[in-house]
Coordinates of C-alpha atoms and ligand atoms in Angstrom, one line a residue:
X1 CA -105.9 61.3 -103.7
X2 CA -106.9 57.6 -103.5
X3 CA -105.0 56.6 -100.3
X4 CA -104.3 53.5 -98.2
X5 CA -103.6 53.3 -94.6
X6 CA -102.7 50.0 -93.3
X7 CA -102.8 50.0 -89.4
X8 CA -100.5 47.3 -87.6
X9 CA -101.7 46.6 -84.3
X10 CA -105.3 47.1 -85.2
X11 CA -107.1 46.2 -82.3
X12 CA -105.1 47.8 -79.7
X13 CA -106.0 51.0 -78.0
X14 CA -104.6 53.5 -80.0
X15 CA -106.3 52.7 -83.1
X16 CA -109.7 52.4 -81.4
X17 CA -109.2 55.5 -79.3
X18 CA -107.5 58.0 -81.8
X19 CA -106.6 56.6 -85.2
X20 CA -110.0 55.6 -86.4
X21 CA -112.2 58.3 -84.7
X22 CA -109.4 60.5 -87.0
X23 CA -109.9 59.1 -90.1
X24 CA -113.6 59.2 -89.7
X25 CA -113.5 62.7 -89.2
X26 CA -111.2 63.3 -92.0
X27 CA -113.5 61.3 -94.6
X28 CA -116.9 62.9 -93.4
X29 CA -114.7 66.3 -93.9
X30 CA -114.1 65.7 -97.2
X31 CA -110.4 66.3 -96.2
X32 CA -109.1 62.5 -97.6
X33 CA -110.9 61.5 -101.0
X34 CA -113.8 58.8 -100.8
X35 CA -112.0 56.4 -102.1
X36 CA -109.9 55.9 -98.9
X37 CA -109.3 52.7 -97.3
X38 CA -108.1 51.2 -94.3
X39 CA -106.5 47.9 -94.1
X40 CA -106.6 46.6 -90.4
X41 CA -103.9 44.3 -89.7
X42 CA -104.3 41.9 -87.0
X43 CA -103.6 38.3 -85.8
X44 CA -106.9 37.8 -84.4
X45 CA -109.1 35.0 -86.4
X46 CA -111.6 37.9 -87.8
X47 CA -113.7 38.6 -90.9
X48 CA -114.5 42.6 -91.2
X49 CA -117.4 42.6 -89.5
X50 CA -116.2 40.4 -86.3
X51 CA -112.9 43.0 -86.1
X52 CA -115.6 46.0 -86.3
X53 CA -117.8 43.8 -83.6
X54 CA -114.8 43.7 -81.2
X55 CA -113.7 47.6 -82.5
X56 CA -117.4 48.7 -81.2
X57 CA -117.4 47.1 -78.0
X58 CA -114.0 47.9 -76.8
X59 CA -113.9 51.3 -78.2
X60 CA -113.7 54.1 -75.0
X61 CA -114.5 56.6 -77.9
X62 CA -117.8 56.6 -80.3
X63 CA -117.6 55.3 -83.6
X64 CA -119.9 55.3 -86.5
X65 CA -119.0 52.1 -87.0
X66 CA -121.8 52.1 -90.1
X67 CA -119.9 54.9 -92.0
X68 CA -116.6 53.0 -91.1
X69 CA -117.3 50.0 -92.8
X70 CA -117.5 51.5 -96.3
X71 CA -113.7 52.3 -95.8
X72 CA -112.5 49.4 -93.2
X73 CA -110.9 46.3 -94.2
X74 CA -109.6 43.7 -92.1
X75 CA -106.9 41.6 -93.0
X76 CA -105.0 38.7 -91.0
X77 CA -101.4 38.4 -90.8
X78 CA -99.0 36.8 -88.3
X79 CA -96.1 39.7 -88.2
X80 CA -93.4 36.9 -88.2
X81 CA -94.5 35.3 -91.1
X82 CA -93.3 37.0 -94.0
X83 CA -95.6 35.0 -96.5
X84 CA -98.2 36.9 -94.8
X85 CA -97.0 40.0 -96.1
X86 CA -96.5 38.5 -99.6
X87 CA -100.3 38.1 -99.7
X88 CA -101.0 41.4 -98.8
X89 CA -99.2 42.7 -101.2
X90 CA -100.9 40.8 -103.2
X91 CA -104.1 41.7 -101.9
X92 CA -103.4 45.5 -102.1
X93 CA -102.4 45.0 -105.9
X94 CA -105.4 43.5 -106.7
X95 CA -107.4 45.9 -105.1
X96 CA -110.3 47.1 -106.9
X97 CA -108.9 50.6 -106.2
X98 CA -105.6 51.5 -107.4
X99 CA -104.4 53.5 -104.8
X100 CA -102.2 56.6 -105.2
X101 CA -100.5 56.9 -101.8
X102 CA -99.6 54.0 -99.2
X103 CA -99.1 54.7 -95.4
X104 CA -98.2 51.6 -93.7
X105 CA -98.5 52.6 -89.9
X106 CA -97.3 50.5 -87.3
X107 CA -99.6 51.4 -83.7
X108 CA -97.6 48.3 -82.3
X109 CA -95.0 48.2 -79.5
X110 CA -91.8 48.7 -79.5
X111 CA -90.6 44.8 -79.1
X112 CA -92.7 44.7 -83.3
X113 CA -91.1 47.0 -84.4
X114 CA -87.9 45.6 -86.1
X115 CA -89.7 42.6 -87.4
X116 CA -92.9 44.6 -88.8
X117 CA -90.8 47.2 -90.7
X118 CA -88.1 44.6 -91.6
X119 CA -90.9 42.1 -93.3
X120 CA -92.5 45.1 -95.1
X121 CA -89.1 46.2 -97.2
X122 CA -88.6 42.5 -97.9
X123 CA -91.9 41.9 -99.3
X124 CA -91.9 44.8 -101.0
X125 CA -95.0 46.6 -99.4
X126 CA -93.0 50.0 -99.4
X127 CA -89.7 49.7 -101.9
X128 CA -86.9 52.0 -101.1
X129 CA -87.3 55.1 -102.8
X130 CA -90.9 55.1 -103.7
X131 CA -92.2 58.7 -102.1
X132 CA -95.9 57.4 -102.9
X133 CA -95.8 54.8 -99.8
X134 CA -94.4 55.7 -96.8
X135 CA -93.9 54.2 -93.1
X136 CA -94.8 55.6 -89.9
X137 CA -93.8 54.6 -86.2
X138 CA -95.0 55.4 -83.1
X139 CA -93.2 56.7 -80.1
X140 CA -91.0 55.4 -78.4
X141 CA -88.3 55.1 -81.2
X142 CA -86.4 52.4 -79.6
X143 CA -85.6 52.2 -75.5
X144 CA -82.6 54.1 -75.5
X145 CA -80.0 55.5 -77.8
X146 CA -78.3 51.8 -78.7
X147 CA -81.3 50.5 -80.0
X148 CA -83.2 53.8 -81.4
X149 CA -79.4 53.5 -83.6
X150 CA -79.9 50.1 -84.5
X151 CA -83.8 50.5 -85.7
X152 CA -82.6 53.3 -87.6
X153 CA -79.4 51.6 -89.6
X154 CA -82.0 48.9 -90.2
X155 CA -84.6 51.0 -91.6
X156 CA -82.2 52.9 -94.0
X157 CA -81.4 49.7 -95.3
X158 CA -85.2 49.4 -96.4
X159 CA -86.2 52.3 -96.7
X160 CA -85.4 56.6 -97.8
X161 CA -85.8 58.5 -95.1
X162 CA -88.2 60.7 -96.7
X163 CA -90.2 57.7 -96.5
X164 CA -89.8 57.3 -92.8
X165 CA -92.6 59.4 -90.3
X166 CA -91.4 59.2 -86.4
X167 CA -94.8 60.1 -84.6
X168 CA -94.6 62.4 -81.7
X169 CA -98.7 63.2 -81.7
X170 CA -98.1 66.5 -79.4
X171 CA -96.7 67.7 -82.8
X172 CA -99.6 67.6 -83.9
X173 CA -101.7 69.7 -80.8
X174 CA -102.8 73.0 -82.1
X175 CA -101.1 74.9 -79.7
X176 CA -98.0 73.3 -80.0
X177 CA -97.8 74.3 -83.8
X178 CA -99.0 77.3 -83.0
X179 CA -95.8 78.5 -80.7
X180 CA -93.4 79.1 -83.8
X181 CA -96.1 81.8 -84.7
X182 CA -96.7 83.5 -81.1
X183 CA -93.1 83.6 -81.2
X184 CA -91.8 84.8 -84.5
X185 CA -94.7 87.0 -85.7
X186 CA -95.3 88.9 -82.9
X187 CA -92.7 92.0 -82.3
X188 CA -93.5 92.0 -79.0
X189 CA -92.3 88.4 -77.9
X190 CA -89.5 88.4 -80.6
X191 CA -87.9 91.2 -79.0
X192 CA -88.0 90.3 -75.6
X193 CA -87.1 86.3 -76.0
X194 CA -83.8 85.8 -74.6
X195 CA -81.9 85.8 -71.4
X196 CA -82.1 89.3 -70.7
X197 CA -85.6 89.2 -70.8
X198 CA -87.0 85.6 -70.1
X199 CA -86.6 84.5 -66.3
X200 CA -87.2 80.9 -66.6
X201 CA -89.1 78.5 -68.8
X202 CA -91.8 75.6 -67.4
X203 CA -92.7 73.1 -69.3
X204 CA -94.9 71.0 -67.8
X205 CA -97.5 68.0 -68.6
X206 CA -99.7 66.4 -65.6
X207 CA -101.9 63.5 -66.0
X208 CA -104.5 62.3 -64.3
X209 CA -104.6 58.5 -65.4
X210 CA -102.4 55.6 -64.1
X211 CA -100.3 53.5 -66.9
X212 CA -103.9 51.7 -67.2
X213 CA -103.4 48.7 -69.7
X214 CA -99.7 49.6 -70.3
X215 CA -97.7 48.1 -67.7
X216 CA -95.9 46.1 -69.7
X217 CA -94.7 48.9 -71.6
X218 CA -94.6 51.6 -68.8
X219 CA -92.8 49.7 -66.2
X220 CA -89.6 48.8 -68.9
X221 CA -89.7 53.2 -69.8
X222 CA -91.0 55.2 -67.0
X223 CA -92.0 58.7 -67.4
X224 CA -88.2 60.0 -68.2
X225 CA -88.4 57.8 -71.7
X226 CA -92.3 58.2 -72.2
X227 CA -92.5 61.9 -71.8
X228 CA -89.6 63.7 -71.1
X229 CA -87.4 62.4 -74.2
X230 CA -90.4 63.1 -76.6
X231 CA -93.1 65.6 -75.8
X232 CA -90.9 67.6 -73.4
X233 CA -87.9 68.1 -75.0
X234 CA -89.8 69.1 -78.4
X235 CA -91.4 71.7 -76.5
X236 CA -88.2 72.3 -74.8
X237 CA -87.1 72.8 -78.5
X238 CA -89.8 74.7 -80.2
X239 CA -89.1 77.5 -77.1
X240 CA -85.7 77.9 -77.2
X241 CA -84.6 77.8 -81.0
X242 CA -83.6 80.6 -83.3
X243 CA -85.3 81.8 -85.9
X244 CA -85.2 78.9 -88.8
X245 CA -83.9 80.0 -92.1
X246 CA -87.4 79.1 -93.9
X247 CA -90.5 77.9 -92.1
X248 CA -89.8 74.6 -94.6
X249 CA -89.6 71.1 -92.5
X250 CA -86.1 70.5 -92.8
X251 CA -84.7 74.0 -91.6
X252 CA -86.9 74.1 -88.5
X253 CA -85.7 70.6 -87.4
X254 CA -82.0 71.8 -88.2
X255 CA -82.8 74.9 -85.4
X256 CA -84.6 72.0 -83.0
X257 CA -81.4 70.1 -83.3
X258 CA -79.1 73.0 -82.5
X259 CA -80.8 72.9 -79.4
X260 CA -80.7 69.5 -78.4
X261 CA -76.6 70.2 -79.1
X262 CA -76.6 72.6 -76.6
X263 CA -78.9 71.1 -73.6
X264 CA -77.4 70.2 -70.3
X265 CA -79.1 69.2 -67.1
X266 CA -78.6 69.8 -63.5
X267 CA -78.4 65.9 -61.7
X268 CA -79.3 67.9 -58.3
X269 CA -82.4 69.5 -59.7
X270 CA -83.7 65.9 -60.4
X271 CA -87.0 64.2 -58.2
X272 CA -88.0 61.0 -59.5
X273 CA -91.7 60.3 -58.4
X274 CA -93.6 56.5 -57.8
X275 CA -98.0 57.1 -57.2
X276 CA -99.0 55.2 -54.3
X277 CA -100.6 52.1 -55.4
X278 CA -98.5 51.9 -58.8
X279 CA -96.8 48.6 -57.3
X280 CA -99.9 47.6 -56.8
X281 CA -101.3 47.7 -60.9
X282 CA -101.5 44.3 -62.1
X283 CA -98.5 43.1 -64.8
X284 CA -95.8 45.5 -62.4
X285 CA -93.2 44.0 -60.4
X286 CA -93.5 44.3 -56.9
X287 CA -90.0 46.0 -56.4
X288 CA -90.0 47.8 -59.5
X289 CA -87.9 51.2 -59.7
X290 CA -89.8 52.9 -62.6
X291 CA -90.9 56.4 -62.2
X292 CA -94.1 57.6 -63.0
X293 CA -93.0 61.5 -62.0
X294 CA -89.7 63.3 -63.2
X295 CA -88.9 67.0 -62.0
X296 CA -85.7 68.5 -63.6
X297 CA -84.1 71.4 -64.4
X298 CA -82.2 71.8 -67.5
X299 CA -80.4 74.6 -69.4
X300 CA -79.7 75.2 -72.8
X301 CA -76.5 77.1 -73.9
X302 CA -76.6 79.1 -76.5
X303 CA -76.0 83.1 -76.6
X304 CA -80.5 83.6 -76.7
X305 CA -80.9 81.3 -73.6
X306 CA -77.6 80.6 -71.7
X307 CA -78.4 81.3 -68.0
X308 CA -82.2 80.4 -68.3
X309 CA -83.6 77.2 -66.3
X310 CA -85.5 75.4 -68.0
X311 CA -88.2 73.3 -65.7
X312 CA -89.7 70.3 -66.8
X313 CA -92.8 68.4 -64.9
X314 CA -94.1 65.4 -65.9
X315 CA -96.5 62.5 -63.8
X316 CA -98.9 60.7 -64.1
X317 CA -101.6 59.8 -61.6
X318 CA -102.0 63.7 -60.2
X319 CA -105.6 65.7 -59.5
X320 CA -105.0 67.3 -62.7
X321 CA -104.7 67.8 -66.9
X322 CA -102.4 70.1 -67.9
X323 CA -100.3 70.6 -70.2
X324 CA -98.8 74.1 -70.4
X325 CA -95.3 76.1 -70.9
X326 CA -94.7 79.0 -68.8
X327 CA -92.5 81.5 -69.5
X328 CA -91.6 84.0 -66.7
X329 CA -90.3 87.5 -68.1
X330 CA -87.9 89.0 -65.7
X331 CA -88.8 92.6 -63.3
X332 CA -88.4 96.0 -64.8
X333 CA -85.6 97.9 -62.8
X334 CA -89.0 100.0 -62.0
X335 CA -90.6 97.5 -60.3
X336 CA -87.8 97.0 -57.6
X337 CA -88.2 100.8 -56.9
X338 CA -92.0 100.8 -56.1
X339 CA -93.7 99.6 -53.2
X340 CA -96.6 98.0 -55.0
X341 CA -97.1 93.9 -54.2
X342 CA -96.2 93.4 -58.7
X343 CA -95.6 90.2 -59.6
X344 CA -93.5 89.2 -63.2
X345 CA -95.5 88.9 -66.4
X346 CA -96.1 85.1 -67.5
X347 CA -96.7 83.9 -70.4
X348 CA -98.9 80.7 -70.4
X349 CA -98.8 78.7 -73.9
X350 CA -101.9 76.1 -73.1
X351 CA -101.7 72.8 -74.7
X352 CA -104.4 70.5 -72.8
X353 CA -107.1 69.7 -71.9
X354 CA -107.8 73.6 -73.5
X355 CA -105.4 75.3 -76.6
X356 CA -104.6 78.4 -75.8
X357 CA -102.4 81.6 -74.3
X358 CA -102.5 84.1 -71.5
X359 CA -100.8 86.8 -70.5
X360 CA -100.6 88.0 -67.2
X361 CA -99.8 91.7 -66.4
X362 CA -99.6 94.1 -63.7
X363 CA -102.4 96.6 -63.6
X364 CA -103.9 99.2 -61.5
X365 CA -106.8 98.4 -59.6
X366 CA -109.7 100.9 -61.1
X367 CA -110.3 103.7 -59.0
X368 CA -108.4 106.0 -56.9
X369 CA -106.2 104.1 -54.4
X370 CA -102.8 103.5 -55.8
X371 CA -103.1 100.1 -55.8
X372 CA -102.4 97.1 -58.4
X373 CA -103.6 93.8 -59.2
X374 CA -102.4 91.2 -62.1
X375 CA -104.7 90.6 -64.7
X376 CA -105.2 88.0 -67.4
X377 CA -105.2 88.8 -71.2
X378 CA -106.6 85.3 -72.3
X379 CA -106.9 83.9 -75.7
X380 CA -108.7 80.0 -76.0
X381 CA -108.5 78.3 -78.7
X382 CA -111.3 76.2 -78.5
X383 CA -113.7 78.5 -77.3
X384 CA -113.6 80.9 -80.5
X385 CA -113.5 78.0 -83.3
X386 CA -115.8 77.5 -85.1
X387 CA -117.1 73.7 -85.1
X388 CA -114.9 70.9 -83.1
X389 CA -111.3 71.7 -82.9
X390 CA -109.0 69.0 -84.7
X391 CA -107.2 65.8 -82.7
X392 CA -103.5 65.8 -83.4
X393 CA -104.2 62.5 -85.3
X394 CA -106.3 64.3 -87.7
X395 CA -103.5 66.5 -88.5
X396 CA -100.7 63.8 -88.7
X397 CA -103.2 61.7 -90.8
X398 CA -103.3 64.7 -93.1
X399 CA -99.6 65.6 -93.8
X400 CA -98.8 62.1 -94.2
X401 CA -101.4 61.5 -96.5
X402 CA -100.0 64.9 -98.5
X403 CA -96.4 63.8 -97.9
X404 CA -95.4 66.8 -95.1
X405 CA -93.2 65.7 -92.6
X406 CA -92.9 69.3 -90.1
X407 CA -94.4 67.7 -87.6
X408 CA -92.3 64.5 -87.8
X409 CA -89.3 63.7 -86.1
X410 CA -86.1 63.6 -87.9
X411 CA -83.7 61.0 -86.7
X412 CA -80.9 63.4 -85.7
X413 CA -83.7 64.7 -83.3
X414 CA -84.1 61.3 -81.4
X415 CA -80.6 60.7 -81.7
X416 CA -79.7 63.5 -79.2
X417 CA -82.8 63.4 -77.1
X418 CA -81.9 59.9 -76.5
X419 CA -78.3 60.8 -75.5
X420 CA -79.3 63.6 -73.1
X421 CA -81.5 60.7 -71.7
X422 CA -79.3 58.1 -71.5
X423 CA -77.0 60.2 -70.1
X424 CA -79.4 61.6 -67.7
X425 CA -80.5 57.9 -66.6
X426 CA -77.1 56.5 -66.2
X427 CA -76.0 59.9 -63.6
X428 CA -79.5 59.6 -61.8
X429 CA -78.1 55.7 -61.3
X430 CA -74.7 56.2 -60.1
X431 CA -75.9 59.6 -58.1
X432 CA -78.8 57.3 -56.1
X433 CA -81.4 59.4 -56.7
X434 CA -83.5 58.8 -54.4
X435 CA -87.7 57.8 -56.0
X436 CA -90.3 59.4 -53.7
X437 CA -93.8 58.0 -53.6
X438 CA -96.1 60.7 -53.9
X439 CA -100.5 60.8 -53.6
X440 CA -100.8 64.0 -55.0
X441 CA -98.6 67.1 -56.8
X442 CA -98.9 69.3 -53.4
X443 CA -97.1 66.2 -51.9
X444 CA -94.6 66.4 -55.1
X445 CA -94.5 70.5 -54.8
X446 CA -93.4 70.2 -51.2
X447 CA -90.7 67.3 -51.8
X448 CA -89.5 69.2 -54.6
X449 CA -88.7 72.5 -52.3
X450 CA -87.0 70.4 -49.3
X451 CA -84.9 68.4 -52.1
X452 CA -84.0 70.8 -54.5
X453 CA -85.0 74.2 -52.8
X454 CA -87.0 75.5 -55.6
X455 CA -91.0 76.3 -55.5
X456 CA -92.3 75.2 -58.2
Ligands
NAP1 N1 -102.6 54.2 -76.6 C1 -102.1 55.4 -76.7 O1 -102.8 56.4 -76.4 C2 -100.8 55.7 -77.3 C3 -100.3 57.0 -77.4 C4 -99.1 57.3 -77.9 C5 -98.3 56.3 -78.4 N2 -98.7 55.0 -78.3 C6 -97.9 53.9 -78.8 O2 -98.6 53.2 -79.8 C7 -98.2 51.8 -79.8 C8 -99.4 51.0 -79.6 O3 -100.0 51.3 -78.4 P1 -101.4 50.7 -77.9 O4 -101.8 51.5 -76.6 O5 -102.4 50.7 -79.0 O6 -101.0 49.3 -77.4 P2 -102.0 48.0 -77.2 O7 -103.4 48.5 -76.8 O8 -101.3 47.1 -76.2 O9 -102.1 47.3 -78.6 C9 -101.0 46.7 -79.2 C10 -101.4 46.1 -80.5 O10 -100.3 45.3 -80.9 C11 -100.8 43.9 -81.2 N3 -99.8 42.9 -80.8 C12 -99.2 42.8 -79.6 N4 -98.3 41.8 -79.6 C13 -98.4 41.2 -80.8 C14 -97.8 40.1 -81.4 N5 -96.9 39.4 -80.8 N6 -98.1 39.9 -82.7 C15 -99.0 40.6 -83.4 N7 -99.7 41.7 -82.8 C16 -99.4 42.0 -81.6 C17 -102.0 43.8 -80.3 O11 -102.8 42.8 -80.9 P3 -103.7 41.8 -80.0 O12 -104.9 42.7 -79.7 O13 -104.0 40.6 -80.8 O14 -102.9 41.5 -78.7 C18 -102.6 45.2 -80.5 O15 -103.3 45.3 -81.7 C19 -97.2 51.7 -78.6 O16 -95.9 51.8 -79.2 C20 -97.5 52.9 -77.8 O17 -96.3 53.3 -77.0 C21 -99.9 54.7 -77.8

């Protein structure tokens, strides 16, 4: 299918660190047609080859920028100036190519957001309705539930929301579509995932990077609206649903959403972390408040789960990558009776920096002591596939480009995440929750057991 993908925001890190490195992949697969292009929109003074100059040397990824430039275009446009968009759309009509499917994706902040998508109904770029061109968005959607509300009445004005594609990229990790399978078509976990069975539920995601170039943006969100309201309460989500009527887009999100109905929080569970030194990145205000760690516990009632703490991690700044949800399975009455050192089975679902799952198990040691040890059963992903594994951009790129929309938010979705947030945020105020500076996540681990009284 001859496709378009204009980029908003074409010079900014995403684009240069994940978009393009995705489409080139995609094109030199063969999985989007030859006949691909990419309109670059920026408000920079550049002909193709200067924006491809400036893409090369600010790039932290490697680009063959010589295949790129057979699909790259770069077009100037002041995002205020609705004319601008008028001769766009001029310029895509009179495109040699006469493309089949339009994806107009906006890799811009939050504050463009409105006037981007607003200018781009008007002019007529995407017309409500038209399933061939659609409109995708970055996270966050909006900074809390009273504007997410107000993007969203705007763009149904403009736009059908089969038209509309909410980016949350871990959608788009291997693993993470991979859960509904481990889950569902395996006897063994189907049977044993509920309350009865299931002891608690981490979900955790460590960073080791700082907010690097995004302090303007990290110090107004913080990790509780960067992380937690996205990534972790998907995951959150794809663990504790039931089983969806159809594996079909819409009926999973109406199972996701059940659970999002049904999630509570426990305020005295909650440590809000600040790195050392994070007052100290340039653009952040000296006395700012943001977090850059949140530890939580939540629970979700529904019959399956009620009961079951859920444990969500996220920081930025610690020794580590990782991104992994454990699920702890609870004793076997037999295991109280023996006076062996067994430990609970665990379930690790691996999501970065490696896909993948382990099981651990109780075992006895070989030989003819009674004695036991835990072993591993270990699956990676990455290890047995064949070639390079796929970027979750590669995957978005791909069901946008084919019209899928599984791994897309649904607005109902953000609706109440942003409401257990905002809720969250506004007890965490009036409760004076204390933010504790931390260096490291052993300093984290050990504030978290004097606070809250549970080792993590
Ligand atoms: N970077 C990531 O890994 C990542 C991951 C997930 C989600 N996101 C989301 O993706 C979006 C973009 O992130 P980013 O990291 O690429 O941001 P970025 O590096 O700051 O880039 C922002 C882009 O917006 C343009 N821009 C800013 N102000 C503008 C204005 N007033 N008029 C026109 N253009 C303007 C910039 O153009 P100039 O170069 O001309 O300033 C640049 O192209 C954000 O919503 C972010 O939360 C990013």
């Amino acid at each position: 299918m001859k496709t378009l993908i204009t980029i908003f925001g074409s010079t900014g890190d995403l684009t240069s660190r994940k978009l393009l490195p995705a489409i080139e992949k995609l094109l030199k697969d063969h999985l989007l047609d030859e006949d691909t292009k990419v309109i670059a929109i920026g408000r920079r003074d550049f002909q193709t080859d200067d924006y491809l100059d400036y893409i090369t040397k600010t790039a932290k990824t490697s680009l063959d920028i010589e295949y790129l430039k057979r699909h790259v275009e770069y077009f100037k446009l002041e995002v205020n100036e609705l004319s601008d968009y008028q001769n766009l759309k001029n310029y895509i009509d009179n495109h040699e190519i006469t493309f089949e499917r339009k994806i107009f994706y906006l890799a811009v902040g939050p504050d463009l957001l409105k006037e981007i998508a607003i200018n781009i109904g008007v002019s007529e770029l995407v017309t409500k309705g038209d399933l061939s061109s659609s409109i995708t968005f970055e996270k966050p959607f909006g900074q809390d539930l009273a504007s997410a509300k107000e993007i969203n009445q705007m763009l149904w004005r403009y736009y059908d929301e089969k038209q509309l594609y909410r980016i949350d990229h871990y959608l788009g990790k291997e693993m993470i579509q991979n859960i509904l399978t481990v889950r569902f078509a395996n006897k063994i976990f189907e049977n044993s995932w509920h309350n009865h069975a299931i002891k608690s539920v981490k979900i955790i995601a460590k960073e080791t990077e700082t907010i690097l170039s995004r302090a303007l943006y990290y110090d107004t969100a913080g990790a509780m609206k960067d992380m937690i309201q996205s990534h972790l309460l998907q995951m959150l989500a794809l663990i504790a649903m039931e089983v969806p009527k159809s594996y079909q887009s819409e009926d999973i999100k109406d199972e996701k959403v059940k659970v999002f109905k049904k999630l509570r929080y426990d305020i005295d569970s909650v440590v809000l972390g600040q790195y050392e030194g994070y007052l100290d990145e340039p653009h952040i205000n000296k006395d700012s408040k943001t977090e850059t760690f949140v530890f939580l516990k939540a629970f979700c009632d529904t019959p399956r789960f009620k009961g079951v703490p859920f444990y969500l991690l996220t920081g930025k700044a610690l020794e580590e990558k990782e991104s992994v949800i454990i699920i702890e399975f609870e004793e076997t009455p037999e295991q109280h009776k023996w006076d062996l050192p067994l430990k609970t089975n665990k379930l690790y679902i691996k999501i970065a920096p490696l896909d993948g799952i382990s099981l651990t198990l109780n075992s006895k040691v070989p030989g003819l002591r009674n004695a036991v040890e835990q072993v591993d059963l270990d699956y990676c992903i990455a290890c047995n596939a064949v070639g390079n594994m796929p970027e979750a951009y590669e995957k978005l790129f791909l069901d946008m480009a084919f019209g899928h929309k599984s791994l897309f938010t649904r607005w109902d979705e953000i609706e109440l995440s942003w409401k257990f947030i905002d809720e969250l945020r506004k007890e965490i105020k009036d409760s004076n929750t204390k933010l504790v500076q931390y260096k490291n996540h052993h300093d984290l681990y050990q504030t978290i057991k004097a606070l809250t009284g549970e080792d993590f």
